[in-house]
JSON list of C-alpha atoms in Angstrom, two decimals:
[
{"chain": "A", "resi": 292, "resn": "UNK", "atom": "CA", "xyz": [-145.96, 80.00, -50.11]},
{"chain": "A", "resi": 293, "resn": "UNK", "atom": "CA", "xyz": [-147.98, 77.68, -47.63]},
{"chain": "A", "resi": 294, "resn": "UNK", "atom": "CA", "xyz": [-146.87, 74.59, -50.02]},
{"chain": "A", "resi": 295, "resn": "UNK", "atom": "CA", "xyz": [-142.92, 75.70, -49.47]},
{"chain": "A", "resi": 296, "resn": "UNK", "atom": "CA", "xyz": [-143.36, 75.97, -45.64]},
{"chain": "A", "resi": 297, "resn": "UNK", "atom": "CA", "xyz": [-145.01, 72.70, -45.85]},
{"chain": "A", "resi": 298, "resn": "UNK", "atom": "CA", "xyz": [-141.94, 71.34, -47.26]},
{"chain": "A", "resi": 299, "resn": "UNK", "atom": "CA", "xyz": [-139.72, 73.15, -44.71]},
{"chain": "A", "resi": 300, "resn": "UNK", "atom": "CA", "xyz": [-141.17, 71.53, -41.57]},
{"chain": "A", "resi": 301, "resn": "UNK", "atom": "CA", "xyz": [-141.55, 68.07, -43.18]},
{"chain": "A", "resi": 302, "resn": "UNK", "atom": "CA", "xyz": [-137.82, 67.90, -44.03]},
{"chain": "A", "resi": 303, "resn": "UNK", "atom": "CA", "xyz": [-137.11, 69.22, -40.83]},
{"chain": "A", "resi": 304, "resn": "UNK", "atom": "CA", "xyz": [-139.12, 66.25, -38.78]},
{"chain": "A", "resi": 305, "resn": "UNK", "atom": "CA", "xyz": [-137.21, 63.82, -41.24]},
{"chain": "A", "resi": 306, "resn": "UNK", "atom": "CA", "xyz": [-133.96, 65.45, -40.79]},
{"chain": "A", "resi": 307, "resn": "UNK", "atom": "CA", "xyz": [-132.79, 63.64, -37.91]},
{"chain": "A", "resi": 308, "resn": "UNK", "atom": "CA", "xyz": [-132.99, 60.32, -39.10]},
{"chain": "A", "resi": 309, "resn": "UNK", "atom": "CA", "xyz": [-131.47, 61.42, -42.05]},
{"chain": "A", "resi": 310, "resn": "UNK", "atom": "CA", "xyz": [-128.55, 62.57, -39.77]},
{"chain": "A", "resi": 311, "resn": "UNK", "atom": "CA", "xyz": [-128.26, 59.59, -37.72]},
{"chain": "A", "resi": 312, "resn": "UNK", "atom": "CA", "xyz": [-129.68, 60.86, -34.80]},
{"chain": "A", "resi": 313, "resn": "UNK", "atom": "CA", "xyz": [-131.31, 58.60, -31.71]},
{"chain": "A", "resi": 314, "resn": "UNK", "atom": "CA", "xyz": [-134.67, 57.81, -31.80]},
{"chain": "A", "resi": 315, "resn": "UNK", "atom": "CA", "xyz": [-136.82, 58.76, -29.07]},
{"chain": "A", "resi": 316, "resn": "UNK", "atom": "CA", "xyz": [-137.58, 56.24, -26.17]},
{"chain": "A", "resi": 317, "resn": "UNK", "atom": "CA", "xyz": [-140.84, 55.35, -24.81]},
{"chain": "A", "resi": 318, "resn": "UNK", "atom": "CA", "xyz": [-139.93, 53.82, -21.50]},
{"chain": "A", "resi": 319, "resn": "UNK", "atom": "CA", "xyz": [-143.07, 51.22, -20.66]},
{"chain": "A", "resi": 320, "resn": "UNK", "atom": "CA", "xyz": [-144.19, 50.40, -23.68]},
{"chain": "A", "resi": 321, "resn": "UNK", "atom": "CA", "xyz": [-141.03, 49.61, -26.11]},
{"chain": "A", "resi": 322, "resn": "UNK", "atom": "CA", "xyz": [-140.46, 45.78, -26.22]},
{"chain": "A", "resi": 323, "resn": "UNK", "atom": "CA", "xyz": [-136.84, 44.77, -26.80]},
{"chain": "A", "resi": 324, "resn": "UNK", "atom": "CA", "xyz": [-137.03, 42.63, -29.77]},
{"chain": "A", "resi": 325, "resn": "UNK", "atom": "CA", "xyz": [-134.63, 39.75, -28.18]},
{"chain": "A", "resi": 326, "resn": "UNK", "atom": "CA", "xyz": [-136.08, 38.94, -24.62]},
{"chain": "A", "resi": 327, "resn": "UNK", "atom": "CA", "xyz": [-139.82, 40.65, -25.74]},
{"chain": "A", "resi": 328, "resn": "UNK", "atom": "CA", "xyz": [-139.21, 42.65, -22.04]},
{"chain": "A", "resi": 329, "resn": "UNK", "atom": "CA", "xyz": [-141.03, 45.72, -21.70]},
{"chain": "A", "resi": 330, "resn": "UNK", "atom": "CA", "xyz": [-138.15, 48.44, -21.54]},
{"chain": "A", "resi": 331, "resn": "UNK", "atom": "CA", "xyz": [-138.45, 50.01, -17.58]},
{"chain": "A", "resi": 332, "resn": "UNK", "atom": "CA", "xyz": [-135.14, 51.46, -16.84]},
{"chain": "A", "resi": 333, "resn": "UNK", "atom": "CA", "xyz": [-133.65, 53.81, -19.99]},
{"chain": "A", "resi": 334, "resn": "UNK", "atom": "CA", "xyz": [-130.48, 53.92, -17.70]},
{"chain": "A", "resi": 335, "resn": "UNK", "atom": "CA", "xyz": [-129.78, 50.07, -19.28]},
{"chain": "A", "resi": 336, "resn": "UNK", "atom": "CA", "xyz": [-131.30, 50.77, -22.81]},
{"chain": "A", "resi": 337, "resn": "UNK", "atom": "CA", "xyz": [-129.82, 50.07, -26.19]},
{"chain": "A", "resi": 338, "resn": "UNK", "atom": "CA", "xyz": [-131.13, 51.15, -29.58]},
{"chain": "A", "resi": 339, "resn": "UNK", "atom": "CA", "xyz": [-129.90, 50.10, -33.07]},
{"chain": "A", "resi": 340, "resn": "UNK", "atom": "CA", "xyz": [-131.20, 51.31, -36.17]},
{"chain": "A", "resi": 341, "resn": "UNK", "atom": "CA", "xyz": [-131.58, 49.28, -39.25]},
{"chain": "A", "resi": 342, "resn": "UNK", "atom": "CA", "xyz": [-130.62, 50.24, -42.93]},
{"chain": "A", "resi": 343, "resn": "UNK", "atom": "CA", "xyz": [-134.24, 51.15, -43.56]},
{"chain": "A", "resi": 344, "resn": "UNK", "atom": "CA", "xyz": [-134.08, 53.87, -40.78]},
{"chain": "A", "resi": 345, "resn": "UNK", "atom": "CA", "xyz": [-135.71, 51.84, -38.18]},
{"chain": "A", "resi": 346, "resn": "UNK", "atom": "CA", "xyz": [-135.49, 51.75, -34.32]},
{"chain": "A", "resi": 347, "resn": "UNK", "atom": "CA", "xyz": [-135.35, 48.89, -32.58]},
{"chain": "A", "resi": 348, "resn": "UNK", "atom": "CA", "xyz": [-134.96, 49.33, -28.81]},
{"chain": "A", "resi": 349, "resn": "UNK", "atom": "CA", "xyz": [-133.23, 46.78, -26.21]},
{"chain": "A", "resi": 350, "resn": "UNK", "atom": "CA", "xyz": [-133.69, 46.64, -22.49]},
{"chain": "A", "resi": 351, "resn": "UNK", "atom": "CA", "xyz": [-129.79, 45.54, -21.85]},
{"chain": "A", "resi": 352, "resn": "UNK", "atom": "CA", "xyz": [-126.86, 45.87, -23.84]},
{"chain": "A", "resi": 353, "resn": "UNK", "atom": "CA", "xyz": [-126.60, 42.25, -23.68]},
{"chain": "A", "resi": 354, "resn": "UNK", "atom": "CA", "xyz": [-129.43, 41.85, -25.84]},
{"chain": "A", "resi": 355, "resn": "UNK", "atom": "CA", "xyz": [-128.13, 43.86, -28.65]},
{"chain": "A", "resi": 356, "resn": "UNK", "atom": "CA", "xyz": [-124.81, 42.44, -28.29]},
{"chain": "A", "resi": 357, "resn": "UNK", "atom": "CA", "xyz": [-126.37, 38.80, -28.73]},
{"chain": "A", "resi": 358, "resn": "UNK", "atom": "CA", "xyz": [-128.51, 39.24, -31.33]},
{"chain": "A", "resi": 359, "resn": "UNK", "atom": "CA", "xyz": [-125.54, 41.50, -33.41]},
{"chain": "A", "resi": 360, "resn": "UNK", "atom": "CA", "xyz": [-123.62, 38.42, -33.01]},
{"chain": "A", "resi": 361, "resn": "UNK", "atom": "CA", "xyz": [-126.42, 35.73, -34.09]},
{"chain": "A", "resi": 362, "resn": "UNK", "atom": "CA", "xyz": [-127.44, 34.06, -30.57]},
{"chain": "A", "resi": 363, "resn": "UNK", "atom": "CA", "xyz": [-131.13, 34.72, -31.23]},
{"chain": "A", "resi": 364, "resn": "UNK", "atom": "CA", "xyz": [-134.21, 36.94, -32.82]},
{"chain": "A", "resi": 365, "resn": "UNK", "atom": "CA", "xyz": [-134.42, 37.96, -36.22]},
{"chain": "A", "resi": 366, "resn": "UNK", "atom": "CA", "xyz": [-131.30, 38.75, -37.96]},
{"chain": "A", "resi": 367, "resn": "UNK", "atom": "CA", "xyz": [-130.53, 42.39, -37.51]},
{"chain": "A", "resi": 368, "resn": "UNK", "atom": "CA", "xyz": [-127.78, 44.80, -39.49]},
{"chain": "A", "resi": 369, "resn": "UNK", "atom": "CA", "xyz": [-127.68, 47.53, -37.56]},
{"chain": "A", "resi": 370, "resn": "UNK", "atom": "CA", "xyz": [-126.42, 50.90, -39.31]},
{"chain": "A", "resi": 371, "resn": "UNK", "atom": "CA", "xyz": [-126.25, 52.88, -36.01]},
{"chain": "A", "resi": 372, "resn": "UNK", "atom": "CA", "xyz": [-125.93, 51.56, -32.73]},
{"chain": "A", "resi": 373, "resn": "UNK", "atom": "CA", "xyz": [-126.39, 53.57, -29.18]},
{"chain": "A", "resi": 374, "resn": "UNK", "atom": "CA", "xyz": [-125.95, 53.01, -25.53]},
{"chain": "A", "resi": 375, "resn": "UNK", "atom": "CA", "xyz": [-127.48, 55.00, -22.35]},
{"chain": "A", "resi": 376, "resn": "UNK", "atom": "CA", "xyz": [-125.23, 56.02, -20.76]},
{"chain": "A", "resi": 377, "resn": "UNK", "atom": "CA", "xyz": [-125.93, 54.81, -17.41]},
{"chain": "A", "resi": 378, "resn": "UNK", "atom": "CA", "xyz": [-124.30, 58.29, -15.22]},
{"chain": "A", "resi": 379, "resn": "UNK", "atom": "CA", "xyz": [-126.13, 60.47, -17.45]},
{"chain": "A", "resi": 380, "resn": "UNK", "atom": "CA", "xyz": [-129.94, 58.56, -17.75]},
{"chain": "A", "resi": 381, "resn": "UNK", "atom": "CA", "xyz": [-132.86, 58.66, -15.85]},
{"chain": "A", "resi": 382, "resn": "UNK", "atom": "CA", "xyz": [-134.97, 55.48, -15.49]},
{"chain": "A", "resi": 383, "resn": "UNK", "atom": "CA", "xyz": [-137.57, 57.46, -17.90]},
{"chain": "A", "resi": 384, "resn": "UNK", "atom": "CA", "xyz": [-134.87, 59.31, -19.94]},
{"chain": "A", "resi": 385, "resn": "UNK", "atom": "CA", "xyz": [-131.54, 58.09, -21.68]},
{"chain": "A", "resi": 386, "resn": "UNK", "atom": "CA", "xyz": [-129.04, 60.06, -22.63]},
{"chain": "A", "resi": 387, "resn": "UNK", "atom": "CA", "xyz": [-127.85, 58.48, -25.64]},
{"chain": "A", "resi": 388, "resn": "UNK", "atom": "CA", "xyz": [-124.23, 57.99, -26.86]},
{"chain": "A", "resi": 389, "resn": "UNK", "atom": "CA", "xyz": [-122.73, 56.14, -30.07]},
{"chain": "A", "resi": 390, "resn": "UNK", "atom": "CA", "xyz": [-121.81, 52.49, -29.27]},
{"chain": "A", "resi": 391, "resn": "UNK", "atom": "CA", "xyz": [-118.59, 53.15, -30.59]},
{"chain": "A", "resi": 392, "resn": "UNK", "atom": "CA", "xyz": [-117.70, 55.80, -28.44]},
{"chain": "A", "resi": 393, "resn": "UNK", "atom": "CA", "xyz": [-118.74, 54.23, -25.58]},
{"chain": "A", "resi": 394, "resn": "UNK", "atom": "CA", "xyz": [-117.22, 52.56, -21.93]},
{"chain": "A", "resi": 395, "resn": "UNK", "atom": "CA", "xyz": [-118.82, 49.35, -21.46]},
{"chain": "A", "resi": 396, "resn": "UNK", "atom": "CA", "xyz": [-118.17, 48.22, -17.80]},
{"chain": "A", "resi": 397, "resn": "UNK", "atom": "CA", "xyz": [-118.79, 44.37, -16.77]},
{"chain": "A", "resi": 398, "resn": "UNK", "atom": "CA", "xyz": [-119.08, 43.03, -13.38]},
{"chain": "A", "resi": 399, "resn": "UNK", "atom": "CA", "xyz": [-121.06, 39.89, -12.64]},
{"chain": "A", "resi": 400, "resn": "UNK", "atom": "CA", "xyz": [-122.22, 41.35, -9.74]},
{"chain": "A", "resi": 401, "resn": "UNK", "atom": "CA", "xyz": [-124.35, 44.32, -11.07]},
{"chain": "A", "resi": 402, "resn": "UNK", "atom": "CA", "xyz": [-127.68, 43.45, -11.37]},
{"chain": "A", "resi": 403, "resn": "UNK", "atom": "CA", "xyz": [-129.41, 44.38, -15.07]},
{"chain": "A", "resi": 404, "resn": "UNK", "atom": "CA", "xyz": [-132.40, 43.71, -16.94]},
{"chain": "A", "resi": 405, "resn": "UNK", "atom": "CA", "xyz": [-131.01, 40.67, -18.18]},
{"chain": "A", "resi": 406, "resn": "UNK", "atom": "CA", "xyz": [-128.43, 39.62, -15.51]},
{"chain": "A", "resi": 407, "resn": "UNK", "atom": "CA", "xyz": [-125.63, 40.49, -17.96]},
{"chain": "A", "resi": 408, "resn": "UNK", "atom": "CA", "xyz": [-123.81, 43.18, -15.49]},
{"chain": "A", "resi": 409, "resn": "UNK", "atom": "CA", "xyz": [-123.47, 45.38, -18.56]},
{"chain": "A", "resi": 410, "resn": "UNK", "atom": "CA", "xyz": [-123.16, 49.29, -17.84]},
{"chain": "A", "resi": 411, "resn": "UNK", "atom": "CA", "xyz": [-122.50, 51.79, -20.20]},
{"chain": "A", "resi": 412, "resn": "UNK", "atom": "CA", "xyz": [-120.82, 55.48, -19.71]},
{"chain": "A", "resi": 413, "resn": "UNK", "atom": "CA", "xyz": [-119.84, 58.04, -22.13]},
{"chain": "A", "resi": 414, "resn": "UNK", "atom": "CA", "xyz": [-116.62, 58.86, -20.41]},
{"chain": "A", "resi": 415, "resn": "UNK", "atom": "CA", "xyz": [-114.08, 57.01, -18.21]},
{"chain": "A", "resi": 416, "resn": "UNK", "atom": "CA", "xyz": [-114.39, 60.12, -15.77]},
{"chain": "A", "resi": 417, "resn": "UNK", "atom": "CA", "xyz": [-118.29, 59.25, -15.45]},
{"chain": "A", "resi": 418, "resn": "UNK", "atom": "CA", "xyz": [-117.34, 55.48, -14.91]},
{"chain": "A", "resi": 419, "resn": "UNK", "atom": "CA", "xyz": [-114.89, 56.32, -12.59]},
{"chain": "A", "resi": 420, "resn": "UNK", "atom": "CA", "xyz": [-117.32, 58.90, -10.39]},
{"chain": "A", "resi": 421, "resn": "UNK", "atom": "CA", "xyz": [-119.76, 55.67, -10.54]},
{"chain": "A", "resi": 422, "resn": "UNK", "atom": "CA", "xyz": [-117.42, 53.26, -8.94]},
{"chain": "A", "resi": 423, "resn": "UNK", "atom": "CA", "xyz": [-116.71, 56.18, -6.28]},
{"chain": "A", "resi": 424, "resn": "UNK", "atom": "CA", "xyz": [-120.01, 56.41, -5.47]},
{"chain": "A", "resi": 425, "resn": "UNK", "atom": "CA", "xyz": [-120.99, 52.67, -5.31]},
{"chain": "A", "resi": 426, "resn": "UNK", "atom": "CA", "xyz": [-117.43, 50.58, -4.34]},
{"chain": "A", "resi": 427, "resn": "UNK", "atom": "CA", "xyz": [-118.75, 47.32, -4.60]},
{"chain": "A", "resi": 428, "resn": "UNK", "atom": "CA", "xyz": [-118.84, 47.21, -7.93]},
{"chain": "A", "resi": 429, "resn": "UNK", "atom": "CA", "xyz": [-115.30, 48.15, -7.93]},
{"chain": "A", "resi": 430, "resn": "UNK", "atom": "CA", "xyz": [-113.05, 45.20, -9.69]},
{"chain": "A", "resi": 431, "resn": "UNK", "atom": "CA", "xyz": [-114.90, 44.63, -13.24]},
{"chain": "A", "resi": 432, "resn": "UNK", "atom": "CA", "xyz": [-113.42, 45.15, -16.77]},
{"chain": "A", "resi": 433, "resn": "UNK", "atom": "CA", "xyz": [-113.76, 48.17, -18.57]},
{"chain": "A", "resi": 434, "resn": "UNK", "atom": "CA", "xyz": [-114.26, 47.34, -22.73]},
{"chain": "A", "resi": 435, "resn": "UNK", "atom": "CA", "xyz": [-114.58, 48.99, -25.69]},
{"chain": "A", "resi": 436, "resn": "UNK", "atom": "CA", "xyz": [-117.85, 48.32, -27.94]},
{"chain": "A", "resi": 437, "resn": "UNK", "atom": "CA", "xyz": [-115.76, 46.52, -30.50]},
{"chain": "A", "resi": 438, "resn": "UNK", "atom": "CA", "xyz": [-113.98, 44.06, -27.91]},
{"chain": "A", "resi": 439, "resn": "UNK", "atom": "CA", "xyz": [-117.51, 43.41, -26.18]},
{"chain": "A", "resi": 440, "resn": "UNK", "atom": "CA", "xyz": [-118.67, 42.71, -29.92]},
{"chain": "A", "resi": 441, "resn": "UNK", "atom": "CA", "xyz": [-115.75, 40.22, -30.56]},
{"chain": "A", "resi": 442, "resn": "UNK", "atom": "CA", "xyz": [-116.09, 38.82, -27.06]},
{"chain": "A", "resi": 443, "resn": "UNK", "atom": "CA", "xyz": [-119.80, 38.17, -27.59]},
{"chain": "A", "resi": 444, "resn": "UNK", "atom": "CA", "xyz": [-118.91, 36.35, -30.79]},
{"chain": "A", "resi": 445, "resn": "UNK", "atom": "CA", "xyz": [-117.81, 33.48, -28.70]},
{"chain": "A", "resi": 446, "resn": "UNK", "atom": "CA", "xyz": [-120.45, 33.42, -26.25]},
{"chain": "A", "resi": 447, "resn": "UNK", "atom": "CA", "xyz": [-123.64, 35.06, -25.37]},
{"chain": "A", "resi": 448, "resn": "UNK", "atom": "CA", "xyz": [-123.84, 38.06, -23.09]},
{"chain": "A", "resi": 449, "resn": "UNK", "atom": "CA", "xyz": [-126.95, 37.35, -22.02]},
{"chain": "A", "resi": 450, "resn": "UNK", "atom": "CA", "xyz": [-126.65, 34.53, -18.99]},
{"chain": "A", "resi": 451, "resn": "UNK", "atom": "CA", "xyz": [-128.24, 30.98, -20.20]},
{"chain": "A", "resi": 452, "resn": "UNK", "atom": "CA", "xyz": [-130.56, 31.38, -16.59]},
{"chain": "A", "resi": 453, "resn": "UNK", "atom": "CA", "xyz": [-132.18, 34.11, -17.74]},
{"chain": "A", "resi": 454, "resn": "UNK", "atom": "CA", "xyz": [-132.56, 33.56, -21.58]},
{"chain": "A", "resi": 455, "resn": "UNK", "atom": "CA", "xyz": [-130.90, 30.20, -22.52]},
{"chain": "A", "resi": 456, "resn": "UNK", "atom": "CA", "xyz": [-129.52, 31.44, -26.47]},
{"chain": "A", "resi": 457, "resn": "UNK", "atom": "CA", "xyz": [-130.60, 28.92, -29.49]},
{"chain": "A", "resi": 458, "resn": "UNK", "atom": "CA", "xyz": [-127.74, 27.68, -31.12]},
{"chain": "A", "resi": 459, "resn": "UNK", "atom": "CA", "xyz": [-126.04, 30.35, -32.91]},
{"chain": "A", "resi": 460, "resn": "UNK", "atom": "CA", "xyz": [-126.80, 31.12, -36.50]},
{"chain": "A", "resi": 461, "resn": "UNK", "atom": "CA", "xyz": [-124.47, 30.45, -39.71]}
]
């Protein structure tokens, strides 16, 4: 009986990676694995999550985006990808949403960890409510995680003042 109970809770810990579920953020001490930053605001964070069922977490989109696309860090194939979404997050807590799903707003003007002006929101509504509530960051594009992918392919996010990329890999 004890041994079958034993089983119960141990698949149920495991079950969420199984799943595909986020992993769990620990804001101050997580190191993004591109820029080696310290991760201090969840409200920018990224986290992708290799084959092998491990986290690696990012302090800007930008970073992500980069090293997806080969400007820098160790390779990385990434079999789930999320986003904070920036409406949503607390600078201690993200709310996590799939990169796919996800609004990616750009204006040079924003400031972020990395100088990228990257925001992400789960829904245009949220993005929208945003630029209400802060108008001078009113006039950026709005892109899907696939078009900032494809963008990114033919130049870093990631501005060459604050990280300048190696050249990009084969």
């Amino acid at each position: 009986m004890e041994r079958r109970r034993f089983l119960w809770v141990l698949a149920g810990s495991l079950l969420p990676w199984a799943r595909g579920a986020p992993r769990a953020l620990r804001v101050g001490v997580e190191a993004c694995p591109y820029c080696f930053m310290t991760l201090l605001d969840a409200r920018h964070a990224a986290q992708a999550v290799n084959p092998q069922g491990k986290a690696f977490f990012y302090d800007d989109p930008a970073c992500l985006l980069d090293q997806l696309n080969g400007w820098g860090g160790p390779s990385l194939r990434a079999r789930e990808v999320y986003l904070a979404d920036y409406g949503e997050s607390t600078r201690s807590e993200p709310r996590w949403v799939p990169a796919e799903g996800a609004l990616l707003y750009h204006h040079p003007r924003i400031r972020t960890p990395m100088g990228s002006g990257l925001l992400a929101f789960a829904r245009r509504e949220a993005l929208e409510s945003h630029l209400r509530e802060r108008p001078e960051r009113a006039g950026g594009r709005v892109l899907s995680w696939a078009q900032a992918l494809k963008e990114g392919g033919k130049r870093p996010w990631v501005p060459a003042a604050f990280f300048p990329p190696p050249p990009k890999a084969p």
